[in-house]
Amino acid sequence: MGLSVASGREAAAMWARDLTVSAPGKVILHGEHAVVLGKVALAVALDLRTFLRLRPSAEGRVSVSLPGVGFRRSWDTPDLQALRGRIAADFDESKSPSVEQLDALREFAGIAAGASAPESLATLAFLYMCLAISAKYGDVPSMDILVCSELPMGAGLGSSAAYAVCLAAALLMVCGAISCPLQEGEPTARWTEEELTLINSWAFRGEQVIHGNPSGVDNAVGTWGGALRYQAGKITPLKRVPTLRILLTNTKVPRSTKVLVAGVKEKILKFPSIMNPVLDSIGAISQECQNVLEAMPENPSPEHYPVLEETSSQDLAWNMSASAGPHIHLSQSALRAGAGADKGGDGGGGCSGTTAAALNRPARAR
């Protein structure tokens, strides 16, 4: 399931109750790194989520708490409105955050230039999205926001995107840009397709604040859930794909998506005749696996699984060329065990995702 909203307790009016927005993390089965350069990526939502609790406040303040990183900040709403008035030019979901806007937000929040700690990036993303959305749709009311997550940070599982998706949905809702889809008596609800598209657009801007040049696939999976094909901003849901069991191994080695993607681009510029064919091969692998996954529900033949395993191994070779580190050891162990070695995260640390083929095969195919 993708983005959803749930109520904390029954009440007639939206602001008479707590609301909880949640979005899933993701793992990219194929196309990691290459998706940033316009190639196809296949990504699936994980059964691990980020939760944002929205609570009305009468104190004339907006507060944000992320207990997972020991972070809490609050601001007076008049101060936020004044800051918005100073930097409101070109706030729009169709435009990227400007250097001038982000510098002003850093100065306001007391964040040093180049600071990359999770709490610093979370603060910048919130401030940008809060001011940008309120500039277009109306003032943000006094409220308390609490964010908790089942996703490890810095592990390549889309934790920042899930945070951005939840923020976008919550801020758009309290500013009146989208509805509160919950009806009285309902435990959970989802937004319309049009509203999800708007949420995704703003979540992508939040991801830009955090990562600089993200592909957009992480926030798309966080918004819609399920399995997606993503290429150059075009999102295509994959229909009726089988449920896959994926073994996630957290290496506990920190990694930065921004740094790793920059390294990939540097290699392509340095060795274009070598790297461009690799990119084309990744696109072909992603397409082949999409064909297999979509064929499996109607024809659950055991012959499909070797194809997934073999293409997983080929895709992994690209990931190693982008960054090696502990993923090499994990992938070698997976391959020796006869499992496909897809990877979640960007290499160089974070989580490694192994498609446990023996577990995914139906009983008669084992």
Short mmCIF file of C-alpha atoms in Angstrom, two decimals:
data_model
loop_
_atom_site.label_atom_id
_atom_site.label_comp_id
_atom_site.label_asym_id
_atom_site.label_seq_id
_atom_site.Cartn_x
_atom_site.Cartn_y
_atom_site.Cartn_z
CA MET A 1 0.00 0.00 0.00
CA GLY A 2 1.23 3.50 -0.80
CA LEU A 3 0.51 6.77 0.99
CA SER A 4 -2.42 6.67 3.41
CA VAL A 5 -3.98 8.62 6.27
CA ALA A 6 -5.51 7.30 9.49
CA SER A 7 -7.30 8.93 12.42
CA GLY A 8 -6.17 8.73 16.00
CA ARG A 9 -9.66 9.00 17.42
CA GLU A 10 -13.21 9.59 16.24
CA ALA A 11 -14.40 13.19 15.71
CA ALA A 12 -16.52 15.12 13.28
CA ALA A 13 -14.03 17.80 12.23
CA MET A 14 -10.56 17.12 10.88
CA TRP A 15 -8.79 19.33 13.41
CA ALA A 16 -10.63 17.80 16.36
CA ARG A 17 -8.53 14.67 16.03
CA ASP A 18 -5.01 13.48 15.51
CA LEU A 19 -4.21 12.30 12.01
CA THR A 20 -1.45 9.92 11.02
CA VAL A 21 -0.04 9.91 7.51
CA SER A 22 2.19 7.02 6.48
CA ALA A 23 4.28 6.14 3.42
CA PRO A 24 6.33 3.04 2.56
CA GLY A 25 10.03 2.69 1.86
CA LYS A 26 11.31 1.15 -1.34
CA VAL A 27 13.87 -1.18 -2.84
CA ILE A 28 15.05 -0.83 -6.44
CA LEU A 29 15.15 -4.26 -8.04
CA HIS A 30 16.92 -3.09 -11.18
CA GLY A 31 18.29 0.16 -12.54
CA GLU A 32 19.97 1.64 -9.46
CA HIS A 33 22.13 4.65 -10.43
CA ALA A 34 21.16 4.35 -14.08
CA VAL A 35 17.68 5.72 -13.33
CA VAL A 36 19.23 9.12 -12.55
CA LEU A 37 20.60 9.09 -16.11
CA GLY A 38 17.29 8.34 -17.81
CA LYS A 39 17.33 4.53 -17.83
CA VAL A 40 14.51 2.29 -16.63
CA ALA A 41 14.28 1.36 -12.97
CA LEU A 42 11.99 -1.23 -11.42
CA ALA A 43 11.12 -0.47 -7.81
CA VAL A 44 8.80 -2.01 -5.24
CA ALA A 45 7.35 -0.73 -1.99
CA LEU A 46 8.48 -2.34 1.25
CA ASP A 47 6.34 -3.36 4.19
CA LEU A 48 8.30 -0.84 6.25
CA ARG A 49 6.83 2.63 6.67
CA THR A 50 7.38 6.15 7.95
CA PHE A 51 4.59 7.60 10.09
CA LEU A 52 3.78 11.28 10.57
CA ARG A 53 1.34 12.23 13.33
CA LEU A 54 -0.35 15.58 12.90
CA ARG A 55 -1.84 17.22 15.98
CA PRO A 56 -3.56 20.64 16.15
CA SER A 57 -2.01 23.17 18.53
CA ALA A 58 -3.31 26.39 20.05
CA GLU A 59 0.08 27.88 20.83
CA GLY A 60 0.71 29.84 17.63
CA ARG A 61 3.67 27.62 16.84
CA VAL A 62 4.65 24.86 14.46
CA SER A 63 6.83 22.10 15.90
CA VAL A 64 8.52 19.09 14.32
CA SER A 65 9.91 16.13 16.28
CA LEU A 66 11.95 13.20 14.97
CA PRO A 67 12.77 11.07 18.03
CA GLY A 68 14.79 8.65 15.91
CA VAL A 69 17.50 11.26 15.45
CA GLY A 70 16.94 13.11 18.74
CA PHE A 71 15.57 16.12 16.89
CA ARG A 72 12.91 18.67 17.85
CA ARG A 73 12.46 22.18 16.47
CA SER A 74 9.65 24.70 16.76
CA TRP A 75 8.93 28.09 15.25
CA ASP A 76 6.41 30.86 15.86
CA THR A 77 3.99 31.02 12.95
CA PRO A 78 4.47 34.82 12.51
CA ASP A 79 8.22 34.23 12.11
CA LEU A 80 7.59 31.61 9.42
CA GLN A 81 5.21 33.95 7.61
CA ALA A 82 7.77 36.77 7.71
CA LEU A 83 10.48 34.48 6.36
CA ARG A 84 8.16 33.33 3.58
CA GLY A 85 7.56 36.95 2.61
CA ARG A 86 11.29 37.50 2.20
CA ILE A 87 11.98 34.45 -0.01
CA ALA A 88 8.62 33.58 -1.55
CA ALA A 89 9.64 34.27 -5.15
CA ASP A 90 9.31 31.25 -7.47
CA PHE A 91 7.85 28.88 -4.89
CA ASP A 92 6.08 26.28 -7.00
CA GLU A 93 5.94 22.49 -7.32
CA SER A 94 7.17 22.83 -10.91
CA LYS A 95 10.37 24.65 -9.88
CA SER A 96 13.43 23.35 -8.05
CA PRO A 97 14.55 24.97 -4.78
CA SER A 98 16.99 27.78 -5.53
CA VAL A 99 20.40 28.25 -3.92
CA GLU A 100 19.25 31.60 -2.55
CA GLN A 101 16.17 30.10 -0.95
CA LEU A 102 18.12 27.29 0.71
CA ASP A 103 20.82 29.70 1.95
CA ALA A 104 18.11 31.85 3.54
CA LEU A 105 16.58 28.79 5.22
CA ARG A 106 19.98 27.70 6.57
CA GLU A 107 20.56 31.15 8.02
CA PHE A 108 17.09 31.20 9.61
CA ALA A 109 17.56 27.72 11.14
CA GLY A 110 21.21 28.22 12.15
CA ILE A 111 22.46 25.43 9.88
CA ALA A 112 26.01 25.64 8.59
CA ALA A 113 26.60 25.57 4.84
CA GLY A 114 27.28 22.02 3.69
CA ALA A 115 25.82 20.44 6.85
CA SER A 116 24.62 16.93 5.99
CA ALA A 117 23.47 15.54 9.34
CA PRO A 118 19.98 13.97 9.14
CA GLU A 119 18.49 16.56 11.49
CA SER A 120 19.87 19.42 9.38
CA LEU A 121 18.50 18.01 6.13
CA ALA A 122 15.16 17.18 7.78
CA THR A 123 14.90 20.77 9.02
CA LEU A 124 15.69 22.27 5.62
CA ALA A 125 13.22 20.00 3.83
CA PHE A 126 10.46 20.85 6.29
CA LEU A 127 11.07 24.60 6.16
CA TYR A 128 11.21 24.67 2.38
CA MET A 129 8.06 22.58 1.92
CA CYS A 130 6.19 24.44 4.67
CA LEU A 131 6.94 27.88 3.22
CA ALA A 132 6.54 26.87 -0.42
CA ILE A 133 3.20 25.12 0.06
CA SER A 134 1.79 27.84 2.32
CA ALA A 135 2.91 30.53 -0.15
CA LYS A 136 0.73 28.94 -2.81
CA TYR A 137 -2.21 27.55 -0.85
CA GLY A 138 -2.52 29.51 2.41
CA ASP A 139 -1.00 29.75 5.88
CA VAL A 140 -0.03 26.67 7.82
CA PRO A 141 -1.98 26.52 11.11
CA SER A 142 -0.45 25.92 14.53
CA MET A 143 0.37 22.23 14.82
CA ASP A 144 2.69 19.60 16.24
CA ILE A 145 4.27 17.08 13.88
CA LEU A 146 5.82 13.85 15.14
CA VAL A 147 7.69 11.60 12.69
CA CYS A 148 8.67 8.01 13.45
CA SER A 149 9.97 5.43 11.01
CA GLU A 150 10.55 1.71 10.63
CA LEU A 151 13.12 2.51 7.93
CA PRO A 152 16.81 2.83 8.81
CA MET A 153 18.26 6.16 7.72
CA GLY A 154 21.03 6.33 5.17
CA ALA A 155 20.44 2.74 4.09
CA GLY A 156 19.07 3.32 0.59
CA LEU A 157 15.53 2.23 1.44
CA GLY A 158 13.87 5.56 0.72
CA SER A 159 13.61 6.90 4.26
CA SER A 160 14.05 10.54 3.17
CA ALA A 161 11.48 10.13 0.40
CA ALA A 162 8.94 8.59 2.77
CA TYR A 163 9.52 11.57 5.09
CA ALA A 164 9.07 14.02 2.21
CA VAL A 165 5.90 12.27 0.99
CA CYS A 166 4.36 12.35 4.47
CA LEU A 167 5.30 16.03 4.89
CA ALA A 168 3.86 16.96 1.51
CA ALA A 169 0.57 15.21 2.21
CA ALA A 170 0.23 16.70 5.70
CA LEU A 171 1.10 20.26 4.66
CA LEU A 172 -1.09 20.22 1.56
CA MET A 173 -3.97 18.91 3.65
CA VAL A 174 -3.74 21.51 6.43
CA CYS A 175 -3.40 24.31 3.85
CA GLY A 176 -6.55 23.12 2.06
CA ALA A 177 -4.87 22.16 -1.22
CA ILE A 178 -6.09 18.57 -0.92
CA SER A 179 -8.95 17.00 0.98
CA CYS A 180 -8.86 14.97 4.15
CA PRO A 181 -10.13 11.72 2.65
CA LEU A 182 -11.09 10.16 5.97
CA GLN A 183 -14.78 9.74 6.58
CA GLU A 184 -16.17 9.44 10.07
CA GLY A 185 -15.85 5.86 11.26
CA GLU A 186 -13.18 4.90 8.71
CA PRO A 187 -9.80 3.81 10.10
CA THR A 188 -7.78 4.61 6.96
CA ALA A 189 -8.19 6.24 3.56
CA ARG A 190 -6.27 7.25 0.42
CA TRP A 191 -6.30 10.38 -1.69
CA THR A 192 -7.52 10.64 -5.28
CA GLU A 193 -5.12 10.10 -8.17
CA GLU A 194 -5.03 13.84 -8.86
CA GLU A 195 -4.20 14.59 -5.23
CA LEU A 196 -1.51 11.90 -5.15
CA THR A 197 0.10 13.46 -8.22
CA LEU A 198 0.25 16.84 -6.44
CA ILE A 199 1.65 15.22 -3.29
CA ASN A 200 4.31 13.45 -5.34
CA SER A 201 5.33 16.70 -7.05
CA TRP A 202 5.95 18.47 -3.75
CA ALA A 203 7.64 15.43 -2.21
CA PHE A 204 10.10 15.49 -5.11
CA ARG A 205 10.99 19.09 -4.21
CA GLY A 206 11.65 17.97 -0.65
CA GLU A 207 13.90 15.22 -1.99
CA GLN A 208 15.79 17.83 -4.01
CA VAL A 209 16.49 19.76 -0.82
CA ILE A 210 17.93 16.62 0.76
CA HIS A 211 19.70 14.93 -2.19
CA GLY A 212 20.26 17.64 -4.78
CA ASN A 213 19.46 15.65 -7.94
CA PRO A 214 17.24 12.66 -7.10
CA SER A 215 15.65 10.55 -9.81
CA GLY A 216 12.13 10.79 -8.38
CA VAL A 217 11.63 7.06 -8.12
CA ASP A 218 11.80 6.96 -4.31
CA ASN A 219 9.05 9.52 -3.73
CA ALA A 220 6.93 7.92 -6.49
CA VAL A 221 7.01 4.55 -4.72
CA GLY A 222 6.34 6.28 -1.39
CA THR A 223 3.28 7.97 -2.89
CA TRP A 224 1.70 5.16 -4.91
CA GLY A 225 3.18 2.02 -3.37
CA GLY A 226 3.14 -1.29 -5.23
CA ALA A 227 5.61 -1.99 -8.03
CA LEU A 228 6.57 0.75 -10.47
CA ARG A 229 8.49 1.21 -13.68
CA TYR A 230 10.16 4.59 -13.62
CA GLN A 231 11.98 6.32 -16.47
CA ALA A 232 12.76 10.02 -16.93
CA GLY A 233 9.89 11.09 -14.69
CA LYS A 234 7.31 8.77 -16.29
CA ILE A 235 5.69 6.43 -13.79
CA THR A 236 4.05 3.21 -14.93
CA PRO A 237 2.50 0.89 -12.31
CA LEU A 238 3.25 -2.78 -12.91
CA LYS A 239 0.05 -4.78 -12.82
CA ARG A 240 -0.38 -8.12 -11.08
CA VAL A 241 3.27 -8.70 -10.27
CA PRO A 242 3.96 -11.51 -7.79
CA THR A 243 4.75 -10.76 -4.18
CA LEU A 244 8.50 -11.14 -3.71
CA ARG A 245 10.31 -12.01 -0.51
CA ILE A 246 13.43 -9.90 -0.25
CA LEU A 247 16.10 -10.40 2.37
CA LEU A 248 17.37 -6.98 3.51
CA THR A 249 20.80 -6.92 5.13
CA ASN A 250 21.81 -3.66 6.78
CA THR A 251 25.58 -3.29 6.47
CA LYS A 252 25.46 -0.45 9.05
CA VAL A 253 27.95 1.38 6.81
CA PRO A 254 26.78 4.98 6.20
CA ARG A 255 26.41 6.10 2.60
CA SER A 256 25.24 9.19 0.77
CA THR A 257 23.07 8.99 -2.33
CA LYS A 258 24.28 12.41 -3.44
CA VAL A 259 27.95 11.41 -3.24
CA LEU A 260 27.47 8.04 -4.93
CA VAL A 261 25.45 9.43 -7.84
CA ALA A 262 28.08 12.11 -8.35
CA GLY A 263 30.70 9.35 -8.52
CA VAL A 264 28.73 7.49 -11.18
CA LYS A 265 28.41 10.61 -13.32
CA GLU A 266 32.14 11.25 -12.98
CA LYS A 267 32.90 7.74 -14.27
CA ILE A 268 30.62 8.22 -17.25
CA LEU A 269 32.33 11.47 -18.16
CA LYS A 270 35.74 9.88 -17.72
CA PHE A 271 35.04 6.58 -19.52
CA PRO A 272 32.04 7.19 -21.82
CA SER A 273 32.86 4.39 -24.27
CA ILE A 274 32.90 1.90 -21.39
CA MET A 275 30.11 3.18 -19.17
CA ASN A 276 27.45 4.07 -21.76
CA PRO A 277 27.15 0.44 -22.97
CA VAL A 278 26.83 -0.58 -19.32
CA LEU A 279 23.96 1.87 -18.92
CA ASP A 280 22.27 0.42 -22.00
CA SER A 281 22.69 -3.08 -20.57
CA ILE A 282 21.05 -2.04 -17.33
CA GLY A 283 18.07 -0.71 -19.27
CA ALA A 284 17.79 -4.03 -21.12
CA ILE A 285 18.01 -6.00 -17.86
CA SER A 286 15.25 -3.90 -16.31
CA GLN A 287 13.01 -4.43 -19.33
CA GLU A 288 13.62 -8.19 -19.36
CA CYS A 289 12.80 -8.49 -15.68
CA GLN A 290 9.66 -6.41 -16.12
CA ASN A 291 8.52 -8.81 -18.82
CA VAL A 292 9.19 -11.80 -16.57
CA LEU A 293 7.49 -10.31 -13.50
CA GLU A 294 4.36 -9.38 -15.45
CA ALA A 295 4.19 -12.84 -17.05
CA MET A 296 4.50 -14.75 -13.78
CA PRO A 297 0.94 -14.38 -12.38
CA GLU A 298 -0.69 -16.01 -15.43
CA ASN A 299 2.11 -18.46 -16.05
CA PRO A 300 3.84 -19.30 -12.74
CA SER A 301 6.45 -21.46 -14.39
CA PRO A 302 9.62 -22.38 -12.45
CA GLU A 303 11.54 -21.33 -15.56
CA HIS A 304 11.01 -17.68 -14.62
CA TYR A 305 13.15 -17.85 -11.49
CA PRO A 306 16.49 -18.64 -13.14
CA VAL A 307 15.95 -15.63 -15.41
CA LEU A 308 15.44 -13.37 -12.38
CA GLU A 309 18.52 -14.84 -10.70
CA GLU A 310 20.78 -14.47 -13.74
CA THR A 311 19.74 -10.91 -14.50
CA SER A 312 20.09 -10.04 -10.82
CA SER A 313 23.70 -11.14 -10.95
CA GLN A 314 24.36 -9.08 -14.06
CA ASP A 315 22.74 -6.02 -12.55
CA LEU A 316 24.86 -6.48 -9.45
CA ALA A 317 28.02 -6.22 -11.54
CA TRP A 318 27.03 -2.66 -12.36
CA ASN A 319 26.40 -1.85 -8.75
CA MET A 320 29.87 -3.09 -7.87
CA SER A 321 31.39 -0.85 -10.52
CA ALA A 322 29.59 2.11 -9.00
CA SER A 323 30.73 1.32 -5.48
CA ALA A 324 31.93 -1.87 -3.90
CA GLY A 325 32.45 -2.08 -0.16
CA PRO A 326 30.53 -4.62 1.92
CA HIS A 327 28.04 -5.34 -0.87
CA ILE A 328 30.65 -7.46 -2.64
CA HIS A 329 30.83 -9.89 0.29
CA LEU A 330 27.06 -10.01 0.68
CA SER A 331 26.49 -10.58 -3.03
CA GLN A 332 29.10 -13.33 -3.20
CA SER A 333 27.42 -15.10 -0.30
CA ALA A 334 24.03 -14.73 -1.99
CA LEU A 335 25.26 -16.09 -5.28
CA ARG A 336 26.95 -19.07 -3.62
CA ALA A 337 23.62 -19.82 -1.99
CA GLY A 338 21.88 -19.74 -5.36
CA ALA A 339 19.91 -16.57 -4.67
CA GLY A 340 19.55 -13.60 -6.97
CA ALA A 341 21.47 -10.63 -5.66
CA ASP A 342 19.40 -7.57 -6.35
CA LYS A 343 20.41 -4.59 -4.32
CA GLY A 344 18.51 -1.97 -2.39
CA GLY A 345 20.49 1.17 -1.75
CA ASP A 346 23.32 2.63 -3.74
CA GLY A 347 26.23 0.43 -2.76
CA GLY A 348 29.08 1.62 -0.57
CA GLY A 349 27.00 0.86 2.51
CA GLY A 350 23.35 0.92 3.49
CA CYS A 351 21.14 -2.11 2.90
CA SER A 352 21.70 -4.95 0.48
CA GLY A 353 18.57 -6.63 -0.81
CA THR A 354 18.73 -10.26 -1.88
CA THR A 355 15.91 -11.87 -3.82
CA ALA A 356 15.66 -15.19 -2.02
CA ALA A 357 14.63 -17.25 -5.03
CA ALA A 358 14.28 -20.48 -3.06
CA LEU A 359 11.72 -18.77 -0.83
CA ASN A 360 9.88 -17.14 -3.72
CA ARG A 361 9.36 -20.30 -5.74
CA PRO A 362 6.01 -22.02 -5.29
CA ALA A 363 6.20 -25.35 -3.46
CA ARG A 364 5.88 -27.46 -6.60
CA ALA A 365 8.80 -25.66 -8.23
CA ARG A 366 11.28 -26.25 -5.41
#
